[in-house]
CSV table of C-alpha atoms in Angstrom, one decimal:
chain,number,residue,atom,x,y,z
A,16,MET,CA,-3.1,-74.9,11.0
A,17,SER,CA,1.0,-74.0,11.2
A,18,GLU,CA,2.6,-72.3,14.2
A,19,THR,CA,4.3,-69.5,13.4
A,20,THR,CA,6.6,-68.1,15.9
A,21,GLN,CA,7.0,-64.2,16.4
A,22,THR,CA,9.2,-62.1,18.3
A,23,PRO,CA,8.7,-60.9,21.5
A,24,PRO,CA,8.6,-56.8,21.4
A,25,GLU,CA,11.7,-55.4,22.9
A,26,ASN,CA,11.6,-54.3,26.1
A,27,THR,CA,12.3,-50.6,26.3
A,28,PRO,CA,9.5,-48.7,27.0
A,29,GLU,CA,11.2,-45.2,26.8
A,30,THR,CA,13.9,-44.2,24.8
A,31,PRO,CA,17.2,-43.7,27.2
A,32,PRO,CA,17.9,-40.3,28.1
A,33,ASP,CA,21.6,-40.3,26.4
A,34,THR,CA,20.3,-41.1,22.8
A,35,PRO,CA,19.8,-38.8,19.8
A,36,ASN,CA,16.4,-38.4,19.9
A,37,ALA,CA,15.6,-37.8,24.0
A,38,GLY,CA,13.8,-34.8,25.1
A,39,ILE,CA,11.6,-34.8,21.7
A,40,ALA,CA,7.7,-35.2,21.7
A,41,SER,CA,6.3,-38.5,19.6
A,42,HIS,CA,4.6,-36.0,17.3
A,43,PRO,CA,7.9,-33.5,16.1
A,44,THR,CA,4.7,-32.0,13.4
A,45,ASP,CA,3.2,-30.2,16.6
A,46,THR,CA,6.5,-27.9,17.3
A,47,LEU,CA,8.2,-27.9,13.5
A,48,PRO,CA,6.5,-25.4,10.9
A,49,SER,CA,4.8,-27.7,8.2
A,50,LEU,CA,6.7,-28.8,5.2
A,51,GLU,CA,4.4,-26.5,2.9
A,52,GLU,CA,5.7,-23.0,5.6
A,53,GLN,CA,9.4,-24.1,5.4
A,54,LEU,CA,8.9,-24.2,1.4
A,55,ARG,CA,7.3,-20.5,1.3
A,56,GLU,CA,9.8,-19.3,3.9
A,57,LEU,CA,12.9,-20.8,1.4
A,58,GLU,CA,11.1,-19.1,-1.3
A,59,LEU,CA,11.0,-15.8,0.5
A,60,LYS,CA,14.7,-16.2,1.5
A,61,VAL,CA,15.8,-16.9,-2.2
A,62,ALA,CA,14.1,-14.1,-3.9
A,63,GLU,CA,15.9,-11.7,-1.2
A,64,HIS,CA,19.1,-13.1,-2.0
A,65,HIS,CA,18.2,-12.9,-5.8
A,66,ASP,CA,16.5,-9.4,-5.5
A,67,ALA,CA,20.0,-8.6,-3.7
A,68,TRP,CA,22.0,-10.0,-6.2
A,69,LEU,CA,20.4,-8.9,-9.0
A,70,ARG,CA,20.9,-4.8,-6.8
A,71,ALA,CA,24.7,-6.0,-6.4
A,72,LYS,CA,25.1,-6.5,-10.3
A,73,ALA,CA,23.2,-4.0,-11.4
A,74,GLU,CA,25.7,-1.6,-9.5
A,75,THR,CA,29.0,-3.3,-10.7
A,76,GLU,CA,27.9,-2.5,-13.7
A,77,ASN,CA,27.6,1.7,-13.1
A,78,VAL,CA,30.6,1.5,-11.5
A,79,ARG,CA,32.3,-0.3,-14.3
A,80,ARG,CA,30.3,2.1,-17.0
A,81,ARG,CA,31.2,5.2,-15.2
A,82,ALA,CA,35.2,3.8,-14.8
A,83,GLN,CA,35.4,3.5,-18.8
A,84,GLU,CA,33.6,7.3,-19.5
A,85,ASP,CA,36.2,8.9,-16.9
A,86,ILE,CA,39.0,7.0,-18.9
A,87,ALA,CA,37.5,8.6,-22.1
A,88,LYS,CA,37.1,11.7,-20.7
A,89,ALA,CA,41.1,11.5,-19.6
A,90,HIS,CA,42.3,10.0,-22.9
A,91,LYS,CA,40.0,13.1,-24.6
A,92,PHE,CA,41.1,15.8,-22.2
A,93,GLY,CA,44.4,14.9,-20.3
A,94,ILE,CA,46.3,17.0,-22.7
A,95,GLU,CA,44.4,19.9,-22.0
A,96,LYS,CA,46.6,21.4,-19.4
A,97,PHE,CA,49.7,21.3,-21.8
A,98,ALA,CA,47.8,22.4,-24.9
A,99,GLY,CA,47.0,25.8,-22.4
A,100,GLU,CA,50.7,26.5,-21.3
A,101,LEU,CA,51.7,25.8,-25.4
A,102,LEU,CA,48.8,28.5,-26.2
A,103,PRO,CA,51.2,31.7,-25.3
A,104,VAL,CA,54.1,30.0,-26.9
A,105,LYS,CA,52.3,30.2,-30.0
A,106,ASP,CA,50.8,33.5,-30.0
A,107,SER,CA,54.5,34.7,-29.3
A,108,LEU,CA,55.5,33.3,-32.4
A,109,GLU,CA,52.4,35.0,-34.5
A,110,ALA,CA,53.2,38.0,-33.0
A,111,ALA,CA,57.2,37.7,-34.4
A,112,LEU,CA,56.0,37.1,-37.8
A,113,ALA,CA,53.3,39.7,-37.9
A,114,SER,CA,56.0,42.4,-37.0
A,115,GLU,CA,57.4,43.1,-40.7
A,116,LYS,CA,60.0,45.8,-39.4
A,117,GLN,CA,62.4,43.4,-37.1
A,118,THR,CA,66.2,43.5,-37.0
A,119,VAL,CA,68.0,40.3,-36.4
A,120,GLU,CA,68.8,41.6,-33.0
A,121,ASP,CA,64.9,41.8,-32.1
A,122,LEU,CA,64.4,38.4,-34.0
A,123,ARG,CA,66.7,36.5,-31.5
A,124,SER,CA,65.7,38.1,-28.4
A,125,GLY,CA,61.7,37.2,-29.5
A,126,VAL,CA,63.0,33.7,-30.1
A,127,GLU,CA,64.9,33.5,-26.7
A,128,LEU,CA,61.6,34.6,-25.0
A,129,THR,CA,59.5,32.5,-26.7
A,130,LEU,CA,61.9,29.8,-25.9
A,131,LYS,CA,61.3,30.5,-22.3
A,132,GLN,CA,57.8,30.5,-22.4
A,133,LEU,CA,58.4,27.0,-23.9
A,134,VAL,CA,60.7,25.9,-21.2
A,135,ALA,CA,58.5,27.1,-18.9
A,136,ALA,CA,55.3,25.0,-19.9
A,137,PHE,CA,57.8,21.6,-20.3
A,138,GLU,CA,58.3,22.2,-16.1
A,139,LYS,CA,54.9,23.1,-15.4
A,140,SER,CA,53.8,19.4,-17.4
A,141,ALA,CA,56.8,17.9,-15.8
A,142,LEU,CA,58.5,17.4,-19.5
A,143,LYS,CA,62.1,17.4,-18.6
A,144,GLU,CA,65.2,17.4,-20.8
A,145,ILE,CA,67.8,15.1,-21.3
A,146,ASN,CA,71.5,16.6,-22.3
A,147,PRO,CA,73.9,14.3,-21.0
A,148,VAL,CA,76.9,15.2,-22.0
A,149,GLY,CA,79.5,13.6,-19.4
A,150,GLU,CA,77.8,11.3,-18.0
A,151,LYS,CA,77.9,7.8,-18.4
A,152,PHE,CA,76.2,6.1,-21.2
A,153,ASP,CA,72.4,4.7,-20.2
A,154,PRO,CA,70.9,2.4,-22.6
A,155,ASN,CA,67.4,3.6,-20.6
A,156,LEU,CA,67.5,7.0,-21.6
A,157,HIS,CA,70.5,7.3,-24.2
A,158,GLN,CA,70.7,5.9,-27.6
A,159,ALA,CA,74.3,5.6,-29.1
A,160,MET,CA,74.5,6.7,-32.6
A,161,GLY,CA,78.4,6.3,-32.7
A,162,MET,CA,81.5,6.1,-31.0
A,163,VAL,CA,84.1,8.2,-31.2
A,164,GLU,CA,87.9,8.0,-29.8
A,165,ALA,CA,87.8,10.9,-26.8
A,166,ASP,CA,90.3,11.7,-24.0
A,167,GLN,CA,87.2,10.6,-21.5
A,168,GLU,CA,86.7,7.4,-19.8
A,169,PRO,CA,84.7,4.6,-22.3
A,170,ASN,CA,81.2,4.5,-22.2
A,171,THR,CA,80.8,8.5,-21.8
A,172,VAL,CA,78.3,10.7,-23.5
A,173,VAL,CA,80.8,13.1,-25.4
A,174,HIS,CA,78.4,14.4,-28.2
A,175,VAL,CA,74.4,14.9,-28.2
A,176,LEU,CA,73.4,15.2,-31.4
A,177,GLN,CA,69.6,15.2,-30.1
A,178,LYS,CA,68.3,15.6,-26.6
A,179,GLY,CA,65.9,13.3,-25.1
A,180,TYR,CA,62.8,14.1,-23.4
A,181,LEU,CA,61.1,12.7,-19.9
A,182,ILE,CA,57.5,12.9,-19.2
A,183,ALA,CA,57.1,11.6,-15.2
A,184,GLU,CA,60.2,10.0,-15.3
A,185,ARG,CA,59.2,7.8,-18.5
A,186,VAL,CA,61.1,8.4,-21.5
A,187,LEU,CA,59.3,9.8,-24.4
A,188,ARG,CA,62.3,10.4,-26.6
A,189,PRO,CA,66.0,9.1,-25.5
A,190,ALA,CA,69.0,11.4,-26.2
A,191,LEU,CA,70.9,10.6,-29.4
A,192,VAL,CA,74.4,10.3,-28.6
A,193,MET,CA,77.9,9.4,-29.0
A,194,VAL,CA,79.9,7.6,-26.7
A,195,ALA,CA,83.6,7.7,-26.0
A,196,LYS,CA,85.6,4.6,-26.6
A,197,ARG,CA,89.4,3.8,-25.9
A,198,LYS,CA,92.2,5.4,-28.4
A,199,ASP,CA,94.2,2.9,-29.9
A,200,ALA,CA,97.8,2.8,-28.7
């Protein structure tokens, strides 16, 4: 028979109090829930979070859909106010054409009144006229059609061929203009 040497057990009757496992009972399953219970709790939390995520996703889709509908309605009916302002102008023009016995003066005064209605409709709709005679040429607001020799300072608008228009400070149509250049000596 051979003799086997065994190492004697360590002489540590208890775990010292400064070690990480100090204070834990020798049977941790007595105080902690079982693995099955922990798994059930986690599955419930996962189900709750999944449900909350689905609800948030559905709400986001609803908001996106409503926003798209609002944009579509704004495009479709955005001109409604302006169109309502133009109806009296059309009515005035039709009334002028319906009258059979008109003098040139009557026709002119009717056209002037109709123009005033149109200008009022433009003002109510934030449509502003660009008539830059005497102003410095601005390529953001004007389109130069040519240059002419003039007594005015170079790059000054001397003649407007067609007025331009702004809608809410954005160029709808640039003014077509002739610009001054230096006279040759």
